[in-house]
PDB file of C-alpha atoms and ligand atoms in Angstrom:
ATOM      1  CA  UNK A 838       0.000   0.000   0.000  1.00 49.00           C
ATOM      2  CA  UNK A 839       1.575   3.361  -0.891  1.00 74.00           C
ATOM      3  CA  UNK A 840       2.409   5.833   1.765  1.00 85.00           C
ATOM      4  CA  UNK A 841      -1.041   7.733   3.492  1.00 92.00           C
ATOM      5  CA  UNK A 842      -0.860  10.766   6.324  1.00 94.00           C
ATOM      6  CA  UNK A 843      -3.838  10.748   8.322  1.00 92.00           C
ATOM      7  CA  UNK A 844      -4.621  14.240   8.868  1.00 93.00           C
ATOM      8  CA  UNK A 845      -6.947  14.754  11.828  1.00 87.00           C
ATOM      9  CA  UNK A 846      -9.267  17.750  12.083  1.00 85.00           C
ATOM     10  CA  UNK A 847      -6.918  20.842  13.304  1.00 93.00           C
ATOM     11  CA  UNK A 848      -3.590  18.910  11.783  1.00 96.00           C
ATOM     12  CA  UNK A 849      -1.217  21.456  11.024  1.00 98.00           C
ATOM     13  CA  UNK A 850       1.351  20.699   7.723  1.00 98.00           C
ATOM     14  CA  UNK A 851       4.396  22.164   6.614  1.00 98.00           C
ATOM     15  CA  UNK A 852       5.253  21.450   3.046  1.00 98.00           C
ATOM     16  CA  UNK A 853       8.735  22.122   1.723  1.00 98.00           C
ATOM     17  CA  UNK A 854       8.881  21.697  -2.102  1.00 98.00           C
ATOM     18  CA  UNK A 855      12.027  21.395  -4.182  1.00 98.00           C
ATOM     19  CA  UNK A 856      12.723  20.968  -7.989  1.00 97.00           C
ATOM     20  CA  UNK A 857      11.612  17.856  -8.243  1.00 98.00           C
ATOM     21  CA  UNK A 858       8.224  18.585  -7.697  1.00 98.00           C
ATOM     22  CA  UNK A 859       8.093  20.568 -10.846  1.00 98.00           C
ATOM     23  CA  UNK A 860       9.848  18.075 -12.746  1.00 97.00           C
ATOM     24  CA  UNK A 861       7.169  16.671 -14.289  1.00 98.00           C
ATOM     25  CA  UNK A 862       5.777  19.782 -15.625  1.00 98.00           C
ATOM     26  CA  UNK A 863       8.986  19.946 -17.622  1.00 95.00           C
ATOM     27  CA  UNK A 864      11.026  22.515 -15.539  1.00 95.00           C
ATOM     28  CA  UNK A 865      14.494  21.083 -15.263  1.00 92.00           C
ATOM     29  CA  UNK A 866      15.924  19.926 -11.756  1.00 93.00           C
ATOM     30  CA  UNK A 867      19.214  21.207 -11.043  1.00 91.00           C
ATOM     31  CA  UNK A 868      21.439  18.211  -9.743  1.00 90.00           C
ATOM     32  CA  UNK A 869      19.828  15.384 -11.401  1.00 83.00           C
ATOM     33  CA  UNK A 870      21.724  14.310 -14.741  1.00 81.00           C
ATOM     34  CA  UNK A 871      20.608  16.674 -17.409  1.00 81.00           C
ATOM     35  CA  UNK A 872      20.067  19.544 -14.597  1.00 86.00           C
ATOM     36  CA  UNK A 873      20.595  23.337 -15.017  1.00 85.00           C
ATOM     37  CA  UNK A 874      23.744  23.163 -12.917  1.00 82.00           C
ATOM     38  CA  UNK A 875      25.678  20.621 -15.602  1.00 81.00           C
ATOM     39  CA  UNK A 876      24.988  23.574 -18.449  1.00 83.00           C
ATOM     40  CA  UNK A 877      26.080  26.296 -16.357  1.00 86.00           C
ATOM     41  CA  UNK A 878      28.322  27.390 -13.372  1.00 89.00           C
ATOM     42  CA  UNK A 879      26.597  28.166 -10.680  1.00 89.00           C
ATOM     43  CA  UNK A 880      29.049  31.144  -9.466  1.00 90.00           C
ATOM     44  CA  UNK A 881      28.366  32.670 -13.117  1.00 93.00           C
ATOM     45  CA  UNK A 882      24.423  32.679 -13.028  1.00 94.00           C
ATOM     46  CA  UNK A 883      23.442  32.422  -9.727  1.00 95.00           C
ATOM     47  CA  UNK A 884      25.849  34.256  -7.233  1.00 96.00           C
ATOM     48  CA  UNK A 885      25.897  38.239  -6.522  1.00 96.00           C
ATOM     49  CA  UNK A 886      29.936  37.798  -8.159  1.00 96.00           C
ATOM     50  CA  UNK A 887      28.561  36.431 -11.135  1.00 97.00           C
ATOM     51  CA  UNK A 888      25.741  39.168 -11.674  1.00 96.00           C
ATOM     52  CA  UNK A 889      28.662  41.880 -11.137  1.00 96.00           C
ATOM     53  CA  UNK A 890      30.676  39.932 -13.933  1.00 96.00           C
ATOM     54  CA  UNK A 891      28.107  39.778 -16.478  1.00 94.00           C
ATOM     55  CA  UNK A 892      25.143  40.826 -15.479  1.00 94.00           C
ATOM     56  CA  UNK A 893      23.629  40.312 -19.174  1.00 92.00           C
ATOM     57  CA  UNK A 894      24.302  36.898 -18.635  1.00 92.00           C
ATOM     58  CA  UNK A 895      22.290  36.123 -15.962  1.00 94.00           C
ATOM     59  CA  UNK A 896      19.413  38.102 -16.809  1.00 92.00           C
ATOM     60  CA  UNK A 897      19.351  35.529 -20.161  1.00 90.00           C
ATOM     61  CA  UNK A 898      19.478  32.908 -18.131  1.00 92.00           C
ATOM     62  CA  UNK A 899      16.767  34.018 -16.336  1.00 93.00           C
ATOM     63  CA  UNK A 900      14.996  35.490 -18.862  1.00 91.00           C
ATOM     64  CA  UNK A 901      15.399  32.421 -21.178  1.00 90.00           C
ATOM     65  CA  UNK A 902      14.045  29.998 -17.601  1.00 92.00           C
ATOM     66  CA  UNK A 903      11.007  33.110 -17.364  1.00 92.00           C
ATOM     67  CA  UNK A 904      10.158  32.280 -21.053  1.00 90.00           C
ATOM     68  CA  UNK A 905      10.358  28.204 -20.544  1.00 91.00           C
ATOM     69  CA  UNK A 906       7.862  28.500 -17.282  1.00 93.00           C
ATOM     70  CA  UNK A 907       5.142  30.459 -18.948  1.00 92.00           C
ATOM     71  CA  UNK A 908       4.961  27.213 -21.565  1.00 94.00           C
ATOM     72  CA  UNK A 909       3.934  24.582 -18.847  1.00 97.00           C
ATOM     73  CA  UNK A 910       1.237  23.341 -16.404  1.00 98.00           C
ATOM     74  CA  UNK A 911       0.809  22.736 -12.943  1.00 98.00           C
ATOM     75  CA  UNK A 912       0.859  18.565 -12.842  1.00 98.00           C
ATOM     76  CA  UNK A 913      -0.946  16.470 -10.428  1.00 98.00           C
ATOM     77  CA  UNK A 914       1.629  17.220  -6.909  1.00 98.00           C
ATOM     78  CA  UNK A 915       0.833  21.275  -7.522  1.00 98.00           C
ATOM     79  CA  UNK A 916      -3.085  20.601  -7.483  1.00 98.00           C
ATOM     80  CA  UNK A 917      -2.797  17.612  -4.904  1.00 98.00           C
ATOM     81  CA  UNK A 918      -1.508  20.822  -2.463  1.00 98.00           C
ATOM     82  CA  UNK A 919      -3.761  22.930  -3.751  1.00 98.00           C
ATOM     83  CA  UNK A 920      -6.737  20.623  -3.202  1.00 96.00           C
ATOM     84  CA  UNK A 921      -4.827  20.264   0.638  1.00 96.00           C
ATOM     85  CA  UNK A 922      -5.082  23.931   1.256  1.00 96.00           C
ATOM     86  CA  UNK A 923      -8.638  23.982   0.250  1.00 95.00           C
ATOM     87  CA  UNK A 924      -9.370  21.715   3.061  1.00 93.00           C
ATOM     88  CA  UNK A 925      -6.632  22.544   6.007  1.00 95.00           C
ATOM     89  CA  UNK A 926      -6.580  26.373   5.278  1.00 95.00           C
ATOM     90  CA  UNK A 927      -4.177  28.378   6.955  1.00 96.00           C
ATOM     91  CA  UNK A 928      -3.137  25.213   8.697  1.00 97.00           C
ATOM     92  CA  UNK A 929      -1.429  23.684   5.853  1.00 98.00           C
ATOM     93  CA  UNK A 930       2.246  26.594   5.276  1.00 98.00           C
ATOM     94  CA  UNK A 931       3.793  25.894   1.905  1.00 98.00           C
ATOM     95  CA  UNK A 932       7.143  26.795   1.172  1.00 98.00           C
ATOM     96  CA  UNK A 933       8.787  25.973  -2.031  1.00 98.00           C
ATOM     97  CA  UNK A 934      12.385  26.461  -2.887  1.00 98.00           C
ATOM     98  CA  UNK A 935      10.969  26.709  -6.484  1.00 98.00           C
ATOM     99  CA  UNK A 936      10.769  30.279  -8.011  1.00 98.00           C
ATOM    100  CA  UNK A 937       8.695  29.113 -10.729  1.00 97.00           C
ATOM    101  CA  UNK A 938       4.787  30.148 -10.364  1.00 97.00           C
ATOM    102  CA  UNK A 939       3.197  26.552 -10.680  1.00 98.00           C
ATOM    103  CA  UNK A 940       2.089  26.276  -7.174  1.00 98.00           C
ATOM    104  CA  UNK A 941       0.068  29.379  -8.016  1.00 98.00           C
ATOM    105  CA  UNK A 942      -0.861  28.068 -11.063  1.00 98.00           C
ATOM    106  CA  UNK A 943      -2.628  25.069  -9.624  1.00 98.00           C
ATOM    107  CA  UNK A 944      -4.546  27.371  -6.973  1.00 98.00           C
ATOM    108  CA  UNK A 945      -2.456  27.271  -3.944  1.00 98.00           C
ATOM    109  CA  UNK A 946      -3.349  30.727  -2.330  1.00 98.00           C
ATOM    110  CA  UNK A 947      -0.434  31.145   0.206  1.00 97.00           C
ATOM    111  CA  UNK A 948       2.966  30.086  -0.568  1.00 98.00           C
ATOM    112  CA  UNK A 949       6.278  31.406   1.045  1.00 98.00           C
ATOM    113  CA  UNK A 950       8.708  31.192  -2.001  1.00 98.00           C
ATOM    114  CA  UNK A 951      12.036  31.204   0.172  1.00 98.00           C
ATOM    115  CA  UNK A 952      14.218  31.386  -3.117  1.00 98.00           C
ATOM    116  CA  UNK A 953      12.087  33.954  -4.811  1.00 98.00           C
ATOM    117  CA  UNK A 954      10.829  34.420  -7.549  1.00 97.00           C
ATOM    118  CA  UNK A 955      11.257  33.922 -11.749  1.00 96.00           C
ATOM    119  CA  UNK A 956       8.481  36.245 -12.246  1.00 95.00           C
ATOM    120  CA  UNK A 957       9.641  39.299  -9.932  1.00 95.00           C
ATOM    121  CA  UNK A 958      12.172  41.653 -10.332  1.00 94.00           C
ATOM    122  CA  UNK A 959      13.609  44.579  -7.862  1.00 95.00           C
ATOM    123  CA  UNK A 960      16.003  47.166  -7.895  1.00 96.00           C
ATOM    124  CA  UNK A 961      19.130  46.274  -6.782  1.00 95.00           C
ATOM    125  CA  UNK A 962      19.516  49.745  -5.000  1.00 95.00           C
ATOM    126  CA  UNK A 963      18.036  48.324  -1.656  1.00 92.00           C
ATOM    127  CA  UNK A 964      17.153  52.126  -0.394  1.00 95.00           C
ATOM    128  CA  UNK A 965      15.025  52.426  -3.526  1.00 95.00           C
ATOM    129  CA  UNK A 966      11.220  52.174  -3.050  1.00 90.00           C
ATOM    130  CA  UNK A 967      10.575  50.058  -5.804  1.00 88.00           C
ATOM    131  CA  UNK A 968       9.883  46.391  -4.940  1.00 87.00           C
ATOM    132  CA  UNK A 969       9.600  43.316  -6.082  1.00 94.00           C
ATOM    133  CA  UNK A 970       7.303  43.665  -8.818  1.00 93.00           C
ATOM    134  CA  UNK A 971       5.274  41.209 -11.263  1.00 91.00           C
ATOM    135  CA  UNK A 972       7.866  41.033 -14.770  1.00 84.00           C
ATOM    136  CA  UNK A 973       5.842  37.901 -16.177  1.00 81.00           C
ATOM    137  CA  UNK A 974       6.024  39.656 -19.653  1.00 68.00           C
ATOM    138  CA  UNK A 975       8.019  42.501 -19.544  1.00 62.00           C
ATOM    139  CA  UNK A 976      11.817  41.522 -19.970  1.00 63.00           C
ATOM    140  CA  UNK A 977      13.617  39.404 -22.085  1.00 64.00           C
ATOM    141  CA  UNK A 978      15.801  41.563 -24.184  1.00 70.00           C
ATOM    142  CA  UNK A 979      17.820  44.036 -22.433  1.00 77.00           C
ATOM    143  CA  UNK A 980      19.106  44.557 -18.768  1.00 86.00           C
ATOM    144  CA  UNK A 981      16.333  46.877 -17.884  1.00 87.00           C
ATOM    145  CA  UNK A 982      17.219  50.247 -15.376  1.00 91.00           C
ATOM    146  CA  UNK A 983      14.872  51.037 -12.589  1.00 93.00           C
ATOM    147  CA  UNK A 984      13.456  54.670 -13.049  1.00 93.00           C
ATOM    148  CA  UNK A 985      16.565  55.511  -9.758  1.00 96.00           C
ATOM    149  CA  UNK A 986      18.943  54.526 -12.915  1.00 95.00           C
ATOM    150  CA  UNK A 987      20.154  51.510 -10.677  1.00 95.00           C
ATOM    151  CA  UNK A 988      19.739  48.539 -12.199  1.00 93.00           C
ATOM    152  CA  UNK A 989      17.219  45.646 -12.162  1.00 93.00           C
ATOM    153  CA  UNK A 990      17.453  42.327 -10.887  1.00 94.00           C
ATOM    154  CA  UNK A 991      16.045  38.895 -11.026  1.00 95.00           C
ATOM    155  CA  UNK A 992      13.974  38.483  -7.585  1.00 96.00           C
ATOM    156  CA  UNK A 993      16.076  35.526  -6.853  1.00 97.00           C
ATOM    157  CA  UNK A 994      17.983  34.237  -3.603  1.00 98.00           C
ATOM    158  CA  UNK A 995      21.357  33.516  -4.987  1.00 97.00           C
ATOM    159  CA  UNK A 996      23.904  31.761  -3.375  1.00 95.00           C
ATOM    160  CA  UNK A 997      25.482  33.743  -0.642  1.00 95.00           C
ATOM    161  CA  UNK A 998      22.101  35.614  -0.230  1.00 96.00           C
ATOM    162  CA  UNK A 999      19.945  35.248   2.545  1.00 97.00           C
ATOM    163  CA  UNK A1000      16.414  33.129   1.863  1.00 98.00           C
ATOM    164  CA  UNK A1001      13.544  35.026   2.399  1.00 98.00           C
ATOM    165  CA  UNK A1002      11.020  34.327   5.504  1.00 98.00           C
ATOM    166  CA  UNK A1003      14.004  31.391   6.783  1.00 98.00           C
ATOM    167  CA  UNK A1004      12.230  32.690  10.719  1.00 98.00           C
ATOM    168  CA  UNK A1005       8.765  32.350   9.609  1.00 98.00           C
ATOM    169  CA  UNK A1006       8.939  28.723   8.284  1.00 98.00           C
ATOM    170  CA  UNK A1007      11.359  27.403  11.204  1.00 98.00           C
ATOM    171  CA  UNK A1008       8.558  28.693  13.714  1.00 98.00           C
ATOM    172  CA  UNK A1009       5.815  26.511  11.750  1.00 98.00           C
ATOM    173  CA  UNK A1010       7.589  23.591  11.121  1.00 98.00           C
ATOM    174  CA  UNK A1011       8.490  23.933  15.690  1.00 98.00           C
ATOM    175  CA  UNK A1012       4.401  24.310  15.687  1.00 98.00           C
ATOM    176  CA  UNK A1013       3.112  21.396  13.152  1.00 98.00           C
ATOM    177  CA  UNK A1014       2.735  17.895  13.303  1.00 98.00           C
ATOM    178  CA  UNK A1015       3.495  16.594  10.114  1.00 98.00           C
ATOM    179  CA  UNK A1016       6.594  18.115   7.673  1.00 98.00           C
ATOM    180  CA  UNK A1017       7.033  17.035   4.597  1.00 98.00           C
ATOM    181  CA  UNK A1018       9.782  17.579   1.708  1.00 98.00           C
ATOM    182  CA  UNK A1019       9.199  17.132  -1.863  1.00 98.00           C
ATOM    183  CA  UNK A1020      11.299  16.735  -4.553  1.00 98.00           C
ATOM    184  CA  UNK A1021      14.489  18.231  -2.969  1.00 98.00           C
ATOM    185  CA  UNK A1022      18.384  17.018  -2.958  1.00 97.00           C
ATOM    186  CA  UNK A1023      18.571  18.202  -0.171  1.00 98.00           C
ATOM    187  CA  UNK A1024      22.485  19.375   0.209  1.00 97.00           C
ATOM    188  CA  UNK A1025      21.027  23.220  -0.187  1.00 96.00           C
ATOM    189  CA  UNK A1026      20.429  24.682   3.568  1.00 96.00           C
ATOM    190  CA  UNK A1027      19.063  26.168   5.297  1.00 97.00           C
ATOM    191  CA  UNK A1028      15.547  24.346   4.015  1.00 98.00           C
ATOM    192  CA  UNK A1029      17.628  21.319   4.220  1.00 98.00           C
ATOM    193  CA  UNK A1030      17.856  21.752   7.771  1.00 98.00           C
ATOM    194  CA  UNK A1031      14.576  22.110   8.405  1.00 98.00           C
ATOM    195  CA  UNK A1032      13.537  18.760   9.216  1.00 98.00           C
ATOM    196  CA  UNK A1033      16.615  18.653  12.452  1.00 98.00           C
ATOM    197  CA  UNK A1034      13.316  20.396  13.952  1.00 98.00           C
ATOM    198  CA  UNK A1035      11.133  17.982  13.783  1.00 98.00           C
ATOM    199  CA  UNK A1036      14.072  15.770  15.316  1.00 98.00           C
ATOM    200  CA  UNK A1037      15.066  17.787  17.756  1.00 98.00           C
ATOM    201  CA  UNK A1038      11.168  18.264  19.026  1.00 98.00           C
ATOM    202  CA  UNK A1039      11.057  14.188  19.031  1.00 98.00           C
ATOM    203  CA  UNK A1040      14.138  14.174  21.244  1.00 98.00           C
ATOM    204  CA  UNK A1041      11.683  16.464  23.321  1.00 98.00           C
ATOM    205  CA  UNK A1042       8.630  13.754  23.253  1.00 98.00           C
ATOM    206  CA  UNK A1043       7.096  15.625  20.812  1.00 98.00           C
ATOM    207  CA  UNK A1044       4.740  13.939  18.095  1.00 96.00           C
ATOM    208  CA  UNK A1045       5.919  15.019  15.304  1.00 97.00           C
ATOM    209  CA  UNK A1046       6.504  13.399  12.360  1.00 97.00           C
ATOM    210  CA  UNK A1047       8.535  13.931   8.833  1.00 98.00           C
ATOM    211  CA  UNK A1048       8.056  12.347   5.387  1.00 98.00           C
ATOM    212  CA  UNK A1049      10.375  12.664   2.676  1.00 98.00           C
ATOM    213  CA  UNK A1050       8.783  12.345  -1.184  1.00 98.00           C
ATOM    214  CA  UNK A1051      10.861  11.894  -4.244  1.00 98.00           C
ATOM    215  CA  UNK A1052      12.226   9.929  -6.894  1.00 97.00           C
ATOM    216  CA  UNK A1053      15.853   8.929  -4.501  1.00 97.00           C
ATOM    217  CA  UNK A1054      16.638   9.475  -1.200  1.00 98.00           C
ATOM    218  CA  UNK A1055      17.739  12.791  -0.632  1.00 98.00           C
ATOM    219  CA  UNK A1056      21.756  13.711   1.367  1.00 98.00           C
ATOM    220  CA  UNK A1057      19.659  14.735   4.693  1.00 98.00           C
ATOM    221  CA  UNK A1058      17.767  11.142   4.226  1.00 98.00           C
ATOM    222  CA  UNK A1059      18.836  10.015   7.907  1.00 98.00           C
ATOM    223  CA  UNK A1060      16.796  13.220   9.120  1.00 98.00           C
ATOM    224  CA  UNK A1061      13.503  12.377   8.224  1.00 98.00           C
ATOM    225  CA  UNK A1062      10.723   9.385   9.293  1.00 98.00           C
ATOM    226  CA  UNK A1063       9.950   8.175   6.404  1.00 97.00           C
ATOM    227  CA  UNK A1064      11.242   8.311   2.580  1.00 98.00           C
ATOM    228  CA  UNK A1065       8.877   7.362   0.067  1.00 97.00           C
ATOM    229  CA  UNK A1066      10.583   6.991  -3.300  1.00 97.00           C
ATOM    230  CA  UNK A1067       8.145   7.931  -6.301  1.00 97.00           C
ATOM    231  CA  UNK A1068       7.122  10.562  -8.552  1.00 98.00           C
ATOM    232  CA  UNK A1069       5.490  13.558  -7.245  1.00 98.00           C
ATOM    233  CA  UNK A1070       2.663  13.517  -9.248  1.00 98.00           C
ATOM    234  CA  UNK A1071       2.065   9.751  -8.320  1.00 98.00           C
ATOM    235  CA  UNK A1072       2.361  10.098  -4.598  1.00 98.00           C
ATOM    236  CA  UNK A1073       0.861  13.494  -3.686  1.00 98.00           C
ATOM    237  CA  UNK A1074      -2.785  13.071  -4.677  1.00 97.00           C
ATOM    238  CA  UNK A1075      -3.059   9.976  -2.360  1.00 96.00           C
ATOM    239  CA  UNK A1076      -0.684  11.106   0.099  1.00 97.00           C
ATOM    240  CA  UNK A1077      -2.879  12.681   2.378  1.00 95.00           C
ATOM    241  CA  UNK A1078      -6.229  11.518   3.902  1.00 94.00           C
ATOM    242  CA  UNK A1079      -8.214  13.579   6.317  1.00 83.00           C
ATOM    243  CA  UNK A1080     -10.036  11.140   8.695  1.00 82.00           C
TER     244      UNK A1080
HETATM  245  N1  APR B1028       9.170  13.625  -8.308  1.00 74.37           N
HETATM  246  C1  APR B1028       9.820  13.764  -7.130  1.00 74.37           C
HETATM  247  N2  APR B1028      11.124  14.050  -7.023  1.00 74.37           N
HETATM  248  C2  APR B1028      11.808  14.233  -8.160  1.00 74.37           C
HETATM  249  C3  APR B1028      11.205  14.126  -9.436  1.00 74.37           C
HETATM  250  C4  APR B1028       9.820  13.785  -9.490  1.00 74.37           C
HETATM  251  N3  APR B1028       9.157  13.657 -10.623  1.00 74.37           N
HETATM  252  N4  APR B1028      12.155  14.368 -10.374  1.00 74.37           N
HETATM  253  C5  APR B1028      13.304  14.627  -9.706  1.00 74.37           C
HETATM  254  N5  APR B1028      13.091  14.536  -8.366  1.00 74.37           N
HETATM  255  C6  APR B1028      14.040  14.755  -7.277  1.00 74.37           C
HETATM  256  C7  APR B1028      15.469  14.379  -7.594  1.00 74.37           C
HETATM  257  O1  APR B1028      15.676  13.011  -7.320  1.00 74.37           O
HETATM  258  C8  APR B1028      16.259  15.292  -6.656  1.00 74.37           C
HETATM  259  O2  APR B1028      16.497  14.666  -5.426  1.00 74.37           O
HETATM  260  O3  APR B1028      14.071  16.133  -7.004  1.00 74.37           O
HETATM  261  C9  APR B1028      15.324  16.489  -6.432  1.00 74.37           C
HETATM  262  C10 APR B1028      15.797  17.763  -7.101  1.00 74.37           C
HETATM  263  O4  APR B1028      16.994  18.179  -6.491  1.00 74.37           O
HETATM  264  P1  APR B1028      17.730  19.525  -6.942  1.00 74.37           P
HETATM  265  O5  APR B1028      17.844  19.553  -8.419  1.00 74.37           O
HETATM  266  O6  APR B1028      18.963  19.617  -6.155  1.00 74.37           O
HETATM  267  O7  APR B1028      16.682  20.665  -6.538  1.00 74.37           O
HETATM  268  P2  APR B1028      16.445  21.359  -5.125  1.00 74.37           P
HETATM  269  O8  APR B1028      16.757  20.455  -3.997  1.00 74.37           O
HETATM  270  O9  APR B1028      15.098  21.975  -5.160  1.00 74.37           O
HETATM  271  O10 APR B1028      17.535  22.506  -5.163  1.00 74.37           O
HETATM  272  C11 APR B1028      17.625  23.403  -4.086  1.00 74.37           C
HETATM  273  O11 APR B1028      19.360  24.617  -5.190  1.00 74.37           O
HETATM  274  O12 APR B1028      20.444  25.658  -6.945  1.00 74.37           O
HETATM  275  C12 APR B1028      19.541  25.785  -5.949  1.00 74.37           C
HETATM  276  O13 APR B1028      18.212  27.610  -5.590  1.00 74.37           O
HETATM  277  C13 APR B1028      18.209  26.378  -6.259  1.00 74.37           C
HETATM  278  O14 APR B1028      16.142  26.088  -5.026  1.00 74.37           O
HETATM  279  C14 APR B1028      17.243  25.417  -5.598  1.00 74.37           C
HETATM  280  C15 APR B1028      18.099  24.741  -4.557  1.00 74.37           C
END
């Protein structure tokens, strides 16, 4: 029998999702063989060094992964956590390491994109007022100049960069009773991390419990209660059962 959570009335989830769970909407992983990190070094397109080097460069390679999402479709994991956040409510927190918009896509009304986002830019002049704002369709030519003449840049946490809301999911995942990872290698921290909580609170005699899903067991593997290897988009729409 495949893997089911029993989710009793008042259950509060924490969902982490990775690449993986977009995989099968066709938005390439990054570590699995064929993944964005064997095409290009991660210190040129993803690191504040690399944007200073050539910033042209990474807005492409954004740009060019912008263009890519706005071809595909939510698949069957995005809608089975949409379909959970229709019934738990504010009790079900969804972070995704994902920038890409699918969880959105597929309904999900509140998600906590700790990486950012694909379809936001900002200044980089961090006194300037203007935010993050929506660039779905704006940019893929040019490096674009913010109307302070600084320039603009991807809405992305790059490496070196601080995640966004890091406090806010920590302090769910020390308040819920299930946490569960999708589709994540789980070697990039501090989400990697996150499940030591739910290990530390069982040291405590808490009852809390972790599930990994995904297609291999992930580097923090050890960390979590349970690993069930499969597809997203098999496992998530029977994964959870409210009883
Ligand atoms: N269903 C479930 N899991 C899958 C699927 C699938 N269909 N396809 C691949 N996977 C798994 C892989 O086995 C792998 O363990 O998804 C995981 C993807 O791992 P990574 O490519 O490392 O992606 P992720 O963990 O999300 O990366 C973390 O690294 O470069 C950064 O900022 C980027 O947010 C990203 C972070």
């Amino acid at each position: 029998m495949s893997k089911v959570i029993p989710l009793a009335r008042g259950a509060k989830v924490v969902v982490m999702t990775g690449a993986g769970i977009s995989a099968e909407s066709g938005i390439r992983t990054f570590r699995d063989g064929n993944g964005l990190w064997e095409e290009h070094r991660v210190e040129d397109v993803a690191s504040p060094e690399g944007w200073e080097r050539d910033p042209a460069l990474v807005w492409r390679f954004y740009s060019d992964r912008r263009a890519q999402a706005l071809t595909v479709q939510p698949n069957p994991a995005h809608r089975a956590l949409a379909a959970l956040e229709a019934h738990l409510g504010d009790d079900l927190y969804l972070a995704t390491q994902n920038v890409d918009p699918l969880h959105e896509a597929a309904g999900s009304k509140r998600v906590v994109h700790v990486h950012g986002e694909l379809m936001k830019s900002r200044c980089e002049d961090e006194s300037c007022t203007t935010g993050p704002f929506d660039d779905t369709n704006l940019y893929f030519g040019e490096l674009p100049r913010c109307r302070c003449g600084a320039r603009v840049r991807p809405h992305i946490v790059w490496f070196g960069e601080v995640p966004f809301e890091m406090h806010a999911v920590k302090r769910r995942v020390q308040a819920c009773d299930w946490f569960v990872t999708v589709g994540s290698s789980g070697v990039v921290y501090p989400a990697a991390g996150l499940v030591r909580e739910v290990t530390y609170r069982q040291s405590m005699g808490e009852a809390v419990r972790s599930v990994y899903v995904g297609l291999e067991a992930p580097a923090n593997a050890d960390a979590f209660n349970e690993v069930v290897i499969g597809k997203a988009g098999e496992v998530l729409p029977g994964l959870f059962a409210p009883v």
